[in-house]
Short mmCIF file of C-alpha atoms in Angstrom, two decimals:
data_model
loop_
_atom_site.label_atom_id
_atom_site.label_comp_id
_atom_site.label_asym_id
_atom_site.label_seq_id
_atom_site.Cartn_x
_atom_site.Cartn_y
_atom_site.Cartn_z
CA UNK A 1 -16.98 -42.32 -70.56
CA UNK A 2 -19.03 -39.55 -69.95
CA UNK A 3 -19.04 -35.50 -68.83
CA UNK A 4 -18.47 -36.68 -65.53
CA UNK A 5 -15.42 -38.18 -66.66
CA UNK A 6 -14.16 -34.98 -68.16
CA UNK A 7 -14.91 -33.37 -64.46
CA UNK A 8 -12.99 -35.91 -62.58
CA UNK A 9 -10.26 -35.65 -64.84
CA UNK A 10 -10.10 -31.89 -64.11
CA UNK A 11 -10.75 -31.60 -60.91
CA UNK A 12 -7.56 -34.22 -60.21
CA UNK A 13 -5.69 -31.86 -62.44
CA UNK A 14 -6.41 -29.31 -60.33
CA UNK A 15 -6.00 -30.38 -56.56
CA UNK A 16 -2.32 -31.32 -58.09
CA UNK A 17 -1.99 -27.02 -58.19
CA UNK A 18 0.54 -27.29 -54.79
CA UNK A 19 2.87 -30.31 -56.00
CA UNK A 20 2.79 -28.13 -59.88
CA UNK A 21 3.48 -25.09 -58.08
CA UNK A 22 5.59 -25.77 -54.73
CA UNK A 23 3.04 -24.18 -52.84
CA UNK A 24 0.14 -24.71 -50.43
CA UNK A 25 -2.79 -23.02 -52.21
CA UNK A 26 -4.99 -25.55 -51.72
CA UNK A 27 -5.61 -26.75 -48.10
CA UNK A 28 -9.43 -27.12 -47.48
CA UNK A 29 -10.51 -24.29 -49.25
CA UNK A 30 -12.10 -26.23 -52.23
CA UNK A 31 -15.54 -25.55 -53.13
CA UNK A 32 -16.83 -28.78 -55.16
CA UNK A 33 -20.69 -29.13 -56.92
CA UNK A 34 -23.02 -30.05 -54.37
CA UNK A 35 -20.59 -30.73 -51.33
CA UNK A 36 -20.61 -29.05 -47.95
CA UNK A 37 -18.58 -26.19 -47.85
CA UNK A 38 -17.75 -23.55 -45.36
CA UNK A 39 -15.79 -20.13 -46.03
CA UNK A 40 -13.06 -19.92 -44.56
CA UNK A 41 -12.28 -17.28 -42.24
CA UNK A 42 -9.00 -16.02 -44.19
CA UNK A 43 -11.80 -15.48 -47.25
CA UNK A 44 -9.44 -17.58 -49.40
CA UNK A 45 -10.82 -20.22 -51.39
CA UNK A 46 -12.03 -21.97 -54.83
CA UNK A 47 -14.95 -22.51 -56.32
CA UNK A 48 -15.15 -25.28 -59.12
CA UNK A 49 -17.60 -25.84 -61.50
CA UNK A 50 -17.49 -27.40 -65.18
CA UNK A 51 -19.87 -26.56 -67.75
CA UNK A 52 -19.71 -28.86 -71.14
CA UNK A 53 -22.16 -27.81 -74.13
CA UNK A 54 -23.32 -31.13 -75.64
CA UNK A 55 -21.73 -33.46 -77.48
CA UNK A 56 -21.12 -33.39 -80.96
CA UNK A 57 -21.02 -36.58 -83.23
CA UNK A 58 -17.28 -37.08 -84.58
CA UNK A 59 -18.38 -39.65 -87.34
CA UNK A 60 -21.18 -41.70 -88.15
CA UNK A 61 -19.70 -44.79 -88.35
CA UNK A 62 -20.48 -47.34 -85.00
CA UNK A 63 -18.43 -46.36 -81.59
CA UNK A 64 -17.09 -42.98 -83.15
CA UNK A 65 -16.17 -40.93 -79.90
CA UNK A 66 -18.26 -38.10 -79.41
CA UNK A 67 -16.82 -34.53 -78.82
CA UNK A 68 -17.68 -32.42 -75.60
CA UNK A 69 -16.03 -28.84 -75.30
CA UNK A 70 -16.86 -27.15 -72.10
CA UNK A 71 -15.07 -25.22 -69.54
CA UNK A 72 -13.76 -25.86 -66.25
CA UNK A 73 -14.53 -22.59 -63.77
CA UNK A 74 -12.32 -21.58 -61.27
CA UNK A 75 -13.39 -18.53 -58.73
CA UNK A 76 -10.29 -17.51 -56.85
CA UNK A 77 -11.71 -16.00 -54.04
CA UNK A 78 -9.27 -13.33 -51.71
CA UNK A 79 -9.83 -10.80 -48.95
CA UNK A 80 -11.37 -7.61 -50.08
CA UNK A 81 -9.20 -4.47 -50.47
CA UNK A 82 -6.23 -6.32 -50.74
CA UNK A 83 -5.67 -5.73 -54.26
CA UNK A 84 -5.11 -8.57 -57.30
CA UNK A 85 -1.84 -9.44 -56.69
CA UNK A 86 -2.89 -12.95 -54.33
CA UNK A 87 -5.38 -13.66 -56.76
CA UNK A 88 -3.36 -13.29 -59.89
CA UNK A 89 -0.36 -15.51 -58.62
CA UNK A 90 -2.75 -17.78 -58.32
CA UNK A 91 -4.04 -17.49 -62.32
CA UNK A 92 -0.38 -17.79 -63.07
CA UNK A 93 0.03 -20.84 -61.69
CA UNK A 94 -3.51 -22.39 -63.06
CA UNK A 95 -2.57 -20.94 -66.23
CA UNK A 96 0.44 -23.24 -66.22
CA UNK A 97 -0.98 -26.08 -64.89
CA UNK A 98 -3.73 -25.40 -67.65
CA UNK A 99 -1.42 -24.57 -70.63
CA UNK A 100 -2.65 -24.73 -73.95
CA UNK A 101 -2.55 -27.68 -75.68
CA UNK A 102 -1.62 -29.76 -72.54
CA UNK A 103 -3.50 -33.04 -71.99
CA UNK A 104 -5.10 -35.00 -69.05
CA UNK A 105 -5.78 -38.56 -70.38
CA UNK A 106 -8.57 -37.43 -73.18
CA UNK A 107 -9.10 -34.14 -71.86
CA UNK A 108 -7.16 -31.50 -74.20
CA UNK A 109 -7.13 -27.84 -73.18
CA UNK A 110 -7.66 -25.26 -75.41
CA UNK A 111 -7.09 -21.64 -73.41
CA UNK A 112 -7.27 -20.37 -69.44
CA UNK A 113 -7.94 -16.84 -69.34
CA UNK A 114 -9.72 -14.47 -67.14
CA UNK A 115 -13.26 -13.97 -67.70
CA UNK A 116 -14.36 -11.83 -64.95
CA UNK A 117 -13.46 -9.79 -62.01
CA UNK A 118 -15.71 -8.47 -59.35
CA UNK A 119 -15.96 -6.97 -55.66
CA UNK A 120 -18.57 -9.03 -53.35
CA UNK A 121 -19.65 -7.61 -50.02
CA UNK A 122 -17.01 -9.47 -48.27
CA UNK A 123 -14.58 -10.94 -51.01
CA UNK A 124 -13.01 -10.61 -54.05
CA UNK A 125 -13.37 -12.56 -57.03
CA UNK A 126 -11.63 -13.35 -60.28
CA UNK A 127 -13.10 -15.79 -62.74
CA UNK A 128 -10.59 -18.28 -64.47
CA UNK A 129 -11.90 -20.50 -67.19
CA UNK A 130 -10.12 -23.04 -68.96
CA UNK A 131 -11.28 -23.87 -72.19
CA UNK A 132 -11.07 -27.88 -72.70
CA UNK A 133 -11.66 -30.55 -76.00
CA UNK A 134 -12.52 -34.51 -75.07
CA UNK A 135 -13.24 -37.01 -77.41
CA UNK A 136 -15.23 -39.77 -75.33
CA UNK A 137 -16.31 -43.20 -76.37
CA UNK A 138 -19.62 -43.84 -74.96
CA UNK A 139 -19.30 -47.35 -73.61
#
C-alpha cells in the first residue's frame, strides 16, 4: 500500500458525507486532483486534496509498516455574502464523519478543524483539514 491508498481511502470516506448525514451535499460538486471540473453555477462545491509528509520507518526489522501522517483538505466553497452558516453545517457534519480517533481500514484520524477562512472574488471559502495516521506495509 501506498499514499495513494491513504487518498482513496479518504476520498470514499468522504463521498459517504450524504448517507452519514441524511443529506444531499454532495451531488456533482466534487473537485478531485487532476480531474475536469466545472463550478457550478449555485457556487457550491468541494475541493479535495491530500497532502502526506513522508513516511517514517516504524521498526527496522524486515516488512515493518511505515508511518505516513498527512492531511486530507477540504474547501467548502458557498455563495459570497451569504454568511458562514451553509458552510459551517457542512464542517459539522465532516467533523463527524471525521471524528477523532475514528478509523477507515488503516487510515486513523487524528483532528478536523478549521484552518482558514477567506472571501474570493466570487465565493467563499472555509478550509477543513483532517489530520490522519496510516501505518502501510509496502508490498
Amino acid at each position: 500500500m501506498t499514499e495513494l491508498d491513504i487518498q482513496k481511502t479518504l476520498f470514499d470516506a468522504f463521498n459517504t458525507l450524504n448517507e452519514f448525514s441524511g443529506i444531499e451535499f454532495i451531488k456533482d460538486n466534487v473537485a478531485y486532483l487532476n480531474k475536469p471540473f466545472t463550478v457550478p453555477s449555485s457556487k457550491r462545491w468541494f475541493e479535495l486534496n491530500i497532502i502526506a509528509d513522508r513516511p517514517e520507518t516504524t521498526a527496522l526489522m524486515n516488512g515493518a509498516p511505515e508511518r505516513w501522517n498527512g492531511f486530507l483538505q477540504v474547501d467548502i466553497c458557498t455563495p459570497l455574502n451569504k454568511g458562514e452558516d451553509e458552510a459551517g453545517t457542512k464542517y459539522e457534519w465532516l467533523s463527524r464523519l471525521f471524528s477523532r480517533g475514528k478509523m477507515f481500514g488503516p487510515v486513523v484520524i487524528k483532528s478536523c478543524y478549521i484552518a482558514h477562512r477567506e472571501s474570493e472574488s466570487d465565493h467563499y471559502r472555509m478550509v477543513v483539514r483532517i489530520e490522519f495516521t496510516a501505518d502501510l506495509n509496502i508490498d
